[in-house]
PDB file of C-alpha atoms and ligand atoms in Angstrom:
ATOM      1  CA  UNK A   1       2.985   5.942 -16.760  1.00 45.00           C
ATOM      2  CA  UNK A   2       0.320   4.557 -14.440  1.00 53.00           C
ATOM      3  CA  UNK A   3      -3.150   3.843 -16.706  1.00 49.00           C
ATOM      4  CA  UNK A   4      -5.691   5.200 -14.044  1.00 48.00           C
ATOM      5  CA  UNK A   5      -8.696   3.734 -15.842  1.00 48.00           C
ATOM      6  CA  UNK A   6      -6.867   0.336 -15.504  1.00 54.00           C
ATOM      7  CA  UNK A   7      -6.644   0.976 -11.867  1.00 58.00           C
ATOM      8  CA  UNK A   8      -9.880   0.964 -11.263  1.00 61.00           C
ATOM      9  CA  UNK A   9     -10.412  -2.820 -11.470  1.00 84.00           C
ATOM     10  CA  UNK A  10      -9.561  -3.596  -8.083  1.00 91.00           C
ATOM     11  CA  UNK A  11      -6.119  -5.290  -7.641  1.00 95.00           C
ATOM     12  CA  UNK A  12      -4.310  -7.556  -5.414  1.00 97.00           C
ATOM     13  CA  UNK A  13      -0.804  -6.306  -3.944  1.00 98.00           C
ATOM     14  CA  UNK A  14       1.380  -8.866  -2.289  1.00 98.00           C
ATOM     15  CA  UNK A  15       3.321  -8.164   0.519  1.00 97.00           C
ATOM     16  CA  UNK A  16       6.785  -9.574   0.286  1.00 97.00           C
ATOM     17  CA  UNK A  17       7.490  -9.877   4.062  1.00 93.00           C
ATOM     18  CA  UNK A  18      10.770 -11.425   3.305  1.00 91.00           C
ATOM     19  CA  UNK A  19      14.200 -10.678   4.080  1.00 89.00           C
ATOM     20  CA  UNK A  20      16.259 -12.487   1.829  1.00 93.00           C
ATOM     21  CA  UNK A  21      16.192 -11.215  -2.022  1.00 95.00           C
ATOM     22  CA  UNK A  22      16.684 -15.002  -3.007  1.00 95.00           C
ATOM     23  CA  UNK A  23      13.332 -15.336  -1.869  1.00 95.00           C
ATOM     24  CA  UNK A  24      11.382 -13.412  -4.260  1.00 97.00           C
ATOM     25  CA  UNK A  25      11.445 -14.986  -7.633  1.00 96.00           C
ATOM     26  CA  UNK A  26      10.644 -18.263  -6.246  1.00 96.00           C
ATOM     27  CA  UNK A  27       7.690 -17.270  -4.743  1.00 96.00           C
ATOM     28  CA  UNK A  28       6.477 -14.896  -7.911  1.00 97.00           C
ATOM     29  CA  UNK A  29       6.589 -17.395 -10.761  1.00 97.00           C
ATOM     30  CA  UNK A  30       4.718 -19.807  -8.321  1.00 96.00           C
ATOM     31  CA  UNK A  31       1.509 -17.276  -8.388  1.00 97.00           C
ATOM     32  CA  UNK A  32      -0.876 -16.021 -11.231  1.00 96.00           C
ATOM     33  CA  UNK A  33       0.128 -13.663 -13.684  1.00 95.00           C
ATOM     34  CA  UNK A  34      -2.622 -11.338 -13.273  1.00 95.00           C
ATOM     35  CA  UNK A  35      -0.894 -10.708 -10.250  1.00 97.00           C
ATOM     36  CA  UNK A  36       1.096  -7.812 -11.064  1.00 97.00           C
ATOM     37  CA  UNK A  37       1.924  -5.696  -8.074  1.00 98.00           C
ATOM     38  CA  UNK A  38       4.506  -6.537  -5.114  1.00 98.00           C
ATOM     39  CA  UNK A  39       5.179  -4.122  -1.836  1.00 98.00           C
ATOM     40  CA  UNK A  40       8.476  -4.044  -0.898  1.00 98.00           C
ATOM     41  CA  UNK A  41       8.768  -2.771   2.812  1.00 96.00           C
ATOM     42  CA  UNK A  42      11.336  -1.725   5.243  1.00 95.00           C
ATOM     43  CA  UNK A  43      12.406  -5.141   5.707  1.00 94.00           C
ATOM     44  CA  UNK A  44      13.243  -6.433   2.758  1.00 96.00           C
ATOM     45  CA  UNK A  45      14.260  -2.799   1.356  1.00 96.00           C
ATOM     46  CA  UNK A  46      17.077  -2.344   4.630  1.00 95.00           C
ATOM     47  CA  UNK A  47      18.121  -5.835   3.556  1.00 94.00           C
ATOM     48  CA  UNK A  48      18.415  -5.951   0.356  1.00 95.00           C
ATOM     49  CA  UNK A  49      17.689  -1.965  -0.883  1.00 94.00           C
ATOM     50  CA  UNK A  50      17.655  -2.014  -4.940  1.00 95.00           C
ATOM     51  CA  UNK A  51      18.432  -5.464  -5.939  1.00 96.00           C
ATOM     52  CA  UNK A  52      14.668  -6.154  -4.348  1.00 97.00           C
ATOM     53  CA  UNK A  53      13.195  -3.569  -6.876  1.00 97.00           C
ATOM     54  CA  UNK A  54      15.388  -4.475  -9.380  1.00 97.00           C
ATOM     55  CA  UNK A  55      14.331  -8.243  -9.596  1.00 97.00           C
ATOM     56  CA  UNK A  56      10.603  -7.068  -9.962  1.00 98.00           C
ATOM     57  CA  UNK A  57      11.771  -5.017 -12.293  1.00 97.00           C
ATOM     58  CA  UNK A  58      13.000  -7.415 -14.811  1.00 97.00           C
ATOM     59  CA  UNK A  59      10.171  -9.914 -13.501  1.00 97.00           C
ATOM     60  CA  UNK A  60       8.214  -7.337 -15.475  1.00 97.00           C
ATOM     61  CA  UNK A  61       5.998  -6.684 -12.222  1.00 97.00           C
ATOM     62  CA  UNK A  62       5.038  -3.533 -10.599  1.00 97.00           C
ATOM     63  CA  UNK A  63       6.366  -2.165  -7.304  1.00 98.00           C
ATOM     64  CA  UNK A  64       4.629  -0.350  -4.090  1.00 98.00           C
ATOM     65  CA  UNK A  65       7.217   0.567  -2.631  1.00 98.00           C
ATOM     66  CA  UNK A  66       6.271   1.071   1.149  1.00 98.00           C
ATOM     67  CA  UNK A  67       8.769   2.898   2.973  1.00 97.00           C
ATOM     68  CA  UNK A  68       6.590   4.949   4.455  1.00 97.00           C
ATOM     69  CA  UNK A  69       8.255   8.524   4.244  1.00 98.00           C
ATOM     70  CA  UNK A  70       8.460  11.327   7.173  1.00 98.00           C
ATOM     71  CA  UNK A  71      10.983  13.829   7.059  1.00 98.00           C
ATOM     72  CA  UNK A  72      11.410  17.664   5.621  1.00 98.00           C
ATOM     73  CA  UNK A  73       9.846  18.411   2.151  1.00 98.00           C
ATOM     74  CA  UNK A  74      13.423  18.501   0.213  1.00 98.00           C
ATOM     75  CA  UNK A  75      14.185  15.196   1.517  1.00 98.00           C
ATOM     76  CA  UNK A  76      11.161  13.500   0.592  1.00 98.00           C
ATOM     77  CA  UNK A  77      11.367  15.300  -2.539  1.00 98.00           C
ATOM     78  CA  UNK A  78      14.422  13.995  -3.469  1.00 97.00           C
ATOM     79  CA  UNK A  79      13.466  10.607  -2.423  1.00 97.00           C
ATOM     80  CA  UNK A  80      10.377  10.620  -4.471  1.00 97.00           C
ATOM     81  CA  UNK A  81      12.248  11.526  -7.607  1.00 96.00           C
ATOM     82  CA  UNK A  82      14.632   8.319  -6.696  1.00 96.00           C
ATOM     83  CA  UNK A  83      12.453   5.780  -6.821  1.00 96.00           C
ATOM     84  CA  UNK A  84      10.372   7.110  -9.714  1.00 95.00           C
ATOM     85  CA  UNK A  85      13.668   6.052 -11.525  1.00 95.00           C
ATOM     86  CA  UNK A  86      13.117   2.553  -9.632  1.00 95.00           C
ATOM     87  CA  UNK A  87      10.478   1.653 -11.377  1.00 94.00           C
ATOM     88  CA  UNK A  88       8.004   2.316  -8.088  1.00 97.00           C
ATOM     89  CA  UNK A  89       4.592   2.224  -8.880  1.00 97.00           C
ATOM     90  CA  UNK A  90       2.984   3.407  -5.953  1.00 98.00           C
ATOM     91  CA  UNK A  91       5.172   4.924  -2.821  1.00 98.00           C
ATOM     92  CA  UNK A  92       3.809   5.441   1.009  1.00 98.00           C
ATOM     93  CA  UNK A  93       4.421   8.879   3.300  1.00 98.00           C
ATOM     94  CA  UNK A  94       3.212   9.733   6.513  1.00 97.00           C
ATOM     95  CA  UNK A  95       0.091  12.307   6.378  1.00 97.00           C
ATOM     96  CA  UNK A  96       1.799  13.172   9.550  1.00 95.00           C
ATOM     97  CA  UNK A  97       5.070  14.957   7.985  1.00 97.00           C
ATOM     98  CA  UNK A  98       2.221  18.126   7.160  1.00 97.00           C
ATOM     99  CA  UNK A  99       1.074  19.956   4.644  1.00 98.00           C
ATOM    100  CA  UNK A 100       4.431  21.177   2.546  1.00 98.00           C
ATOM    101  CA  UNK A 101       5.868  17.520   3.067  1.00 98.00           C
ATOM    102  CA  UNK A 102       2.982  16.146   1.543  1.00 98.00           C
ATOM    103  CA  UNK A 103       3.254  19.174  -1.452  1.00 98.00           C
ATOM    104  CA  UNK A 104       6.343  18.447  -2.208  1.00 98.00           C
ATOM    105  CA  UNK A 105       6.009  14.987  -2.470  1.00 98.00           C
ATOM    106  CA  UNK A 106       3.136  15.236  -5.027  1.00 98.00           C
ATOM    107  CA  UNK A 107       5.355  18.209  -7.104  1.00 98.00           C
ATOM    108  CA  UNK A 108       8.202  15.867  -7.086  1.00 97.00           C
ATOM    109  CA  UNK A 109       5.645  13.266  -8.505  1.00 97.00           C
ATOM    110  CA  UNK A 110       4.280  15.382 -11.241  1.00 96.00           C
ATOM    111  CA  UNK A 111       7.801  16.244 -12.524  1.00 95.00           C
ATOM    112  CA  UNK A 112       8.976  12.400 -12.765  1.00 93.00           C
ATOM    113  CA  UNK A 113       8.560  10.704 -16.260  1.00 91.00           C
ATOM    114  CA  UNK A 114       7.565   7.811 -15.215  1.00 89.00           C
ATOM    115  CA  UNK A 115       5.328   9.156 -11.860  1.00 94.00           C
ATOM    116  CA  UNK A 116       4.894   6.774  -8.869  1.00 96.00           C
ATOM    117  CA  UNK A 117       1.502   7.253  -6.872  1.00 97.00           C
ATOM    118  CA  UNK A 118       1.500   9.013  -3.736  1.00 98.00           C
ATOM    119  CA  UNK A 119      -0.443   7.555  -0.877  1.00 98.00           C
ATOM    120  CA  UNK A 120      -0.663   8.549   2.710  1.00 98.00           C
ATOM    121  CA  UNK A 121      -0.961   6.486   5.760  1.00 96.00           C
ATOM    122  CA  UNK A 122      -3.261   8.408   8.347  1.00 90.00           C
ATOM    123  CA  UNK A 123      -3.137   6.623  11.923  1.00 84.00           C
ATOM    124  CA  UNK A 124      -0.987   3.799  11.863  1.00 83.00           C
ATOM    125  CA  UNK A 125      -3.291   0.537  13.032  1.00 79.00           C
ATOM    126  CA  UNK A 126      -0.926  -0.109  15.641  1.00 81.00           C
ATOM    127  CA  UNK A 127      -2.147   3.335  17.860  1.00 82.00           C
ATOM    128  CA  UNK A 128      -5.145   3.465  20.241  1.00 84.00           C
ATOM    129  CA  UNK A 129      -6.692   6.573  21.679  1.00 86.00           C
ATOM    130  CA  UNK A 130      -4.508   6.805  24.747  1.00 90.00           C
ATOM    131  CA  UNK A 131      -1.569   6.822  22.524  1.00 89.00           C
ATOM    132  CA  UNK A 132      -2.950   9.060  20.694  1.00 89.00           C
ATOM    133  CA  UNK A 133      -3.379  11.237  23.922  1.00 92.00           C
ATOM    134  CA  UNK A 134      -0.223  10.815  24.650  1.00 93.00           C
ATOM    135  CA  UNK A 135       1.211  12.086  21.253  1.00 92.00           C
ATOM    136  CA  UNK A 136      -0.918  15.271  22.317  1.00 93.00           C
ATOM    137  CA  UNK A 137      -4.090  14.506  19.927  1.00 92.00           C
ATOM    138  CA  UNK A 138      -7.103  15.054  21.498  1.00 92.00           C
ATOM    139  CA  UNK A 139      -9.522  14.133  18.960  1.00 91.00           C
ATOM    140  CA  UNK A 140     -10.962  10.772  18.701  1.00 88.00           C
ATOM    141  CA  UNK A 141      -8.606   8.229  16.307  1.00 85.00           C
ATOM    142  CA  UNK A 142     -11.387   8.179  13.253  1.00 85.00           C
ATOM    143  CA  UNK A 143     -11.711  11.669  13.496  1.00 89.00           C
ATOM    144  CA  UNK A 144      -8.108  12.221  13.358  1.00 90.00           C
ATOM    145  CA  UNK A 145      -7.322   9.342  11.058  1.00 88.00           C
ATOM    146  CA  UNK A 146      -9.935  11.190   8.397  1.00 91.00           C
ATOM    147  CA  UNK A 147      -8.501  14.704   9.157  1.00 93.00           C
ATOM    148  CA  UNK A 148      -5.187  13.861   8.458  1.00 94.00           C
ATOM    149  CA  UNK A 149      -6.733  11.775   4.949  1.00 94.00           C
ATOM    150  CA  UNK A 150      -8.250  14.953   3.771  1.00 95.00           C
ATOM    151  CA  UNK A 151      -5.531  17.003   4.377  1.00 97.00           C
ATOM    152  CA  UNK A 152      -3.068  14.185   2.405  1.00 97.00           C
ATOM    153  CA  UNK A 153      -5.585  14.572  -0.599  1.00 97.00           C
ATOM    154  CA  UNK A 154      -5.911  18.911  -1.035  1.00 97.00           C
ATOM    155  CA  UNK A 155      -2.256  18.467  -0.716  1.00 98.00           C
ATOM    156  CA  UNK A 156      -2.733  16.375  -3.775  1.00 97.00           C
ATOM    157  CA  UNK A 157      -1.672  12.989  -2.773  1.00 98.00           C
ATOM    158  CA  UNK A 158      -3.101  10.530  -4.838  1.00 97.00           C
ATOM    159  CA  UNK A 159      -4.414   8.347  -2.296  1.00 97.00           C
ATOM    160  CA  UNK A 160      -5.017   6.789   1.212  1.00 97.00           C
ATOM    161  CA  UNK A 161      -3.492   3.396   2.787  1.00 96.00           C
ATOM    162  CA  UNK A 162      -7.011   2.724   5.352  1.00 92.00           C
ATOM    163  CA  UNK A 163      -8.575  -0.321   7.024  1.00 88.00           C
ATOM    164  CA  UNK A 164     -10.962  -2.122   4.523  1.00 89.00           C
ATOM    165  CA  UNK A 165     -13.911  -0.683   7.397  1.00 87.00           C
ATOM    166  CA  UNK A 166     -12.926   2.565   6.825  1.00 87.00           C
ATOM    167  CA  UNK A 167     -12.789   2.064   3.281  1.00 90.00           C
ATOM    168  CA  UNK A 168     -16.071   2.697   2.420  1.00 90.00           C
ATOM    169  CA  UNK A 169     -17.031   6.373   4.928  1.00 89.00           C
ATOM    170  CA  UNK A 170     -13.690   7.629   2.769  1.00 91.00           C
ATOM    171  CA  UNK A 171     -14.744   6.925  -0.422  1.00 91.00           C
ATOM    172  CA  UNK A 172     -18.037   8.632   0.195  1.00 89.00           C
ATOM    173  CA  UNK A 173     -16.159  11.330   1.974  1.00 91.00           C
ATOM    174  CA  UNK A 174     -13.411  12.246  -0.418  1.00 92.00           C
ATOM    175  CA  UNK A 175     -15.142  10.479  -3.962  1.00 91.00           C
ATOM    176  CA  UNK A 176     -13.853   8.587  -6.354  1.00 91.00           C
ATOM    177  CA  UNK A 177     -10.629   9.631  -7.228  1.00 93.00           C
ATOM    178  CA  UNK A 178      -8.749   9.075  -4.086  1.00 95.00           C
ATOM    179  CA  UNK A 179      -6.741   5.183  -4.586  1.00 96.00           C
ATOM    180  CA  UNK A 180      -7.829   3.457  -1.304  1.00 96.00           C
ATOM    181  CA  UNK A 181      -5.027   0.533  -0.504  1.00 96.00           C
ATOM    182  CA  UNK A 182      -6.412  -1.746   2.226  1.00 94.00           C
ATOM    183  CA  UNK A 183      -4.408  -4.265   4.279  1.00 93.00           C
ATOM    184  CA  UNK A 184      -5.884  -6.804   6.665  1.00 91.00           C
ATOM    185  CA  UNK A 185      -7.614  -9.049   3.723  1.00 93.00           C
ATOM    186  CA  UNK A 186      -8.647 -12.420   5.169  1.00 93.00           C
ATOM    187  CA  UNK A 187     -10.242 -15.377   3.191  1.00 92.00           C
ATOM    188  CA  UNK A 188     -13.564 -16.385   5.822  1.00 88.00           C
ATOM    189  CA  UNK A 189     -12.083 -19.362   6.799  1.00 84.00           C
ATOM    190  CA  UNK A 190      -8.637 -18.091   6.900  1.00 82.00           C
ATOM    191  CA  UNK A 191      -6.219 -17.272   9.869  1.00 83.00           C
ATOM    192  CA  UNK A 192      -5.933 -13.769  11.311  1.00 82.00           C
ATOM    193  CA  UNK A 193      -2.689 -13.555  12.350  1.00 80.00           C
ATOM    194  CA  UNK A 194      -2.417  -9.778  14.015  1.00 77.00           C
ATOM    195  CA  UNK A 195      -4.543  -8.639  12.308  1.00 74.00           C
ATOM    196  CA  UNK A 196      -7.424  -6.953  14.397  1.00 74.00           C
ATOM    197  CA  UNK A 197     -10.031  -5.294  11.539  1.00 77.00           C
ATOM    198  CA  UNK A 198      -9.907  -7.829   8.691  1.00 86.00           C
ATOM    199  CA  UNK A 199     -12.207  -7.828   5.622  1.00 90.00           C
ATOM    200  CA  UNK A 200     -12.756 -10.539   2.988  1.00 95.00           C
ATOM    201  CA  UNK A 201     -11.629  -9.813  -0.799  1.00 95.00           C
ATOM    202  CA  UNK A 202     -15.177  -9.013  -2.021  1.00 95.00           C
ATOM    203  CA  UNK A 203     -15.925  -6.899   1.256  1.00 95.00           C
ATOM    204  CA  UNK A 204     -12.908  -5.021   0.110  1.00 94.00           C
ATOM    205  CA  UNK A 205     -13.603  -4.536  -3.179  1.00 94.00           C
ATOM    206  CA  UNK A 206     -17.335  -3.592  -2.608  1.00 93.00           C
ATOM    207  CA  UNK A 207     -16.503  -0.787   0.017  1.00 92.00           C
ATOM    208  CA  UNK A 208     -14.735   0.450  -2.652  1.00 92.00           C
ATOM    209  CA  UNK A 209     -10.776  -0.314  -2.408  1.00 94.00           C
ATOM    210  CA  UNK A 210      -8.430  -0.043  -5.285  1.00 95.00           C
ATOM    211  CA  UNK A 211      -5.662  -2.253  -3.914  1.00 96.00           C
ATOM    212  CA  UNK A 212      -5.761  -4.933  -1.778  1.00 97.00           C
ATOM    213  CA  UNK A 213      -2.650  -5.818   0.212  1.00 97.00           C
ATOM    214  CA  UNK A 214      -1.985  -9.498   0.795  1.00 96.00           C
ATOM    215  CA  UNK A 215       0.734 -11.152   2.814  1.00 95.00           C
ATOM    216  CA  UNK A 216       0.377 -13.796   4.753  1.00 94.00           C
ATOM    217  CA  UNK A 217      -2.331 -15.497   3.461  1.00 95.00           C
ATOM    218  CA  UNK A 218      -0.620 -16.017  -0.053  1.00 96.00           C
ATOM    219  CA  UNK A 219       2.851 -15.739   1.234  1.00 95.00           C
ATOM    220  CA  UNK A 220       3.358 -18.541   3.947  1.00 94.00           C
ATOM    221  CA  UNK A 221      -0.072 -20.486   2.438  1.00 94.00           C
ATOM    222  CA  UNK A 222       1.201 -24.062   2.091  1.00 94.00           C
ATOM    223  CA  UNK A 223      -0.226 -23.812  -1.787  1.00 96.00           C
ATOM    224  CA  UNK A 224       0.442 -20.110  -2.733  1.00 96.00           C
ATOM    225  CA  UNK A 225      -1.108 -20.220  -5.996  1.00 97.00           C
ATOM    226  CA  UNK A 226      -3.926 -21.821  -4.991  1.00 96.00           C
ATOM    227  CA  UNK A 227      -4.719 -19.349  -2.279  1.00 96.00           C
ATOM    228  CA  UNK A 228      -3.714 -16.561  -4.351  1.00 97.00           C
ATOM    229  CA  UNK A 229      -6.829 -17.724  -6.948  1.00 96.00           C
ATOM    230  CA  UNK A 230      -9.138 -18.373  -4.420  1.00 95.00           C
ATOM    231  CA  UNK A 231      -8.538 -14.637  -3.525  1.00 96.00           C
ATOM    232  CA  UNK A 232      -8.532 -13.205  -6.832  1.00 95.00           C
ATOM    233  CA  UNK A 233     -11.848 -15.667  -7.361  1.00 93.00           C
ATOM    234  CA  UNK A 234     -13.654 -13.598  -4.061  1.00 93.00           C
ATOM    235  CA  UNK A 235     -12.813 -10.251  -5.543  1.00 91.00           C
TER     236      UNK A 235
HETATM  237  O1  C5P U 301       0.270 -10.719   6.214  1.00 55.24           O
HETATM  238  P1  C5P U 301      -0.748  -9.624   6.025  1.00 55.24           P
HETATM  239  O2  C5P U 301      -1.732  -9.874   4.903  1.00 55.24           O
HETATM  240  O3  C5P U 301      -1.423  -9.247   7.323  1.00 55.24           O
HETATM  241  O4  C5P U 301       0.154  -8.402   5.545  1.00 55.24           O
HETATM  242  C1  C5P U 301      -0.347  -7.127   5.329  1.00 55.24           C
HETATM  243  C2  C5P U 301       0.746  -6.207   4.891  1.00 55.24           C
HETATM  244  O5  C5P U 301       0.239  -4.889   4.960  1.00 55.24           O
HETATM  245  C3  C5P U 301       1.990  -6.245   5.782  1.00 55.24           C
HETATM  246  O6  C5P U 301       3.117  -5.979   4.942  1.00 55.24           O
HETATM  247  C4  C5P U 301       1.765  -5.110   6.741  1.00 55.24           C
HETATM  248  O7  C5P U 301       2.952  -4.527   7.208  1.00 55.24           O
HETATM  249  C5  C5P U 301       1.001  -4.109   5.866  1.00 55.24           C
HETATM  250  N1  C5P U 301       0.170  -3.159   6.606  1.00 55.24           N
HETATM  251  C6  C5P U 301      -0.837  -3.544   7.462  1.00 55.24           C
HETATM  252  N2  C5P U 301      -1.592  -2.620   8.118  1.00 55.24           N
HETATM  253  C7  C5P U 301      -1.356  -1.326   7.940  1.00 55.24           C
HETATM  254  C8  C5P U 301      -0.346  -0.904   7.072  1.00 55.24           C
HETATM  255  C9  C5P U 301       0.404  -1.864   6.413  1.00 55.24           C
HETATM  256  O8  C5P U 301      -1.089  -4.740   7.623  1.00 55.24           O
HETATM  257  N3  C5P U 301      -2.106  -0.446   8.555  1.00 55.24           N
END
């Protein structure tokens, strides 16, 4: 069972944008222990499916699992209670999939023994406003992205997945509880990449984030654990 007082001190995630499962021990006993959480994502998950879980598992580490899940409330129901028995920590859905999708998700949650977290991504990054238009949304993409938060959270989803700028109008919109998992985490001096909003680890932390998702910065860094404590050393 998740501590949620524990969660509070803000934590780092890392992203393991990999394909191969080979890959991931390697790069984990390079990096600090007080680095306890890893996202698994489509990539490595359509790859490699369990064994990638499985190998954090026994690493003793903790898994966000970040599939991102969209479909009819039974399926997602189901799926939830899987990967509760997976050892996932925290699991993605789409706000998207509506209201009894997101129910069901947090009901399947509550019944697991060992309950993941539920958050929601809103707007994915990668839409403007005329996509949005052309999805048939007229409302303008912050609006949307916070209607759609809202929603995710009286359907009692645990938390949001959000741009570290958006980080901090949530948390004074929905309070405290909500977990707020941000992405785009730069070092000043570091490399964007695609990245178009990016925050630094203590601009993160101070807008009020729970989790902060880091890939390429601490994954391809020539020194991983070096740039892994000079990130947990901003925070
Ligand atoms: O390498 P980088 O630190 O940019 O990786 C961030 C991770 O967070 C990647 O796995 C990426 O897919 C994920 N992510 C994101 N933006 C979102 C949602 C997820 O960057 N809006």
């Amino acid at each position: 069972m998740l501590d949620r007082q524990n969660l509070r001190k803000t934590q780092i995630i890392v992203a393991l944008d990999l394909s191969a499962a080979a890959d991931i021990s390697p790069l984990i006993v390079q990096l600090p222990d007080e680095i306890q959480w890893y996202k698994v994502g489509l990539e490595l998950f359509i790859g490699e499916g369990n064994r990638a879980l499985d190998i954090l598992t026994a690493m003793g580490k903790r898994i966000f699992l970040d599939l991102k899940l969209h479909d009819i409330p039974r399926t997602v129901e189901r799926a939830v209670l899987t990967a509760s028995q997976h050892n996932v920590g925290l699991l993605t859905v789409h706000a998207s999939g509506g209201p009894a999708m997101l129910r069901a998700a947090a009901t399947a949650a509550a019944q697991c023994d060992n309950p993941p977290l539920i958050v929601a991504v809103t707007a994915l990054t990668s839409l403007d406003h005329a996509d949005l238009t052309t999805l048939g949304v007229a409302r303008d993409l912050k609006e949307h992205a916070l209607a759609l938060g809202r929603m995710a959270i009286d359907c009692g989803i645990d938390g949001l997945v959000c741009s570290p700028h958006e980080a901090a109008a949530l948390r004074s919109d929905l309070g405290p509880q909500p977990i707020l998992v941000t992405p785009g985490i730069r070092m000043p001096e570091g490399d964007v990449d695609d990245q178009k909003r990016v925050a630094t680890p203590a601009d993160a932390v101070k807008a009020g984030s729970d989790f902060l998702v880091v890939g390429r910065p601490i994954v391809q860094a020539e020194h991983p654990r070096q740039a892994a404590l000079r990130i947990l050393d901003d925070m």
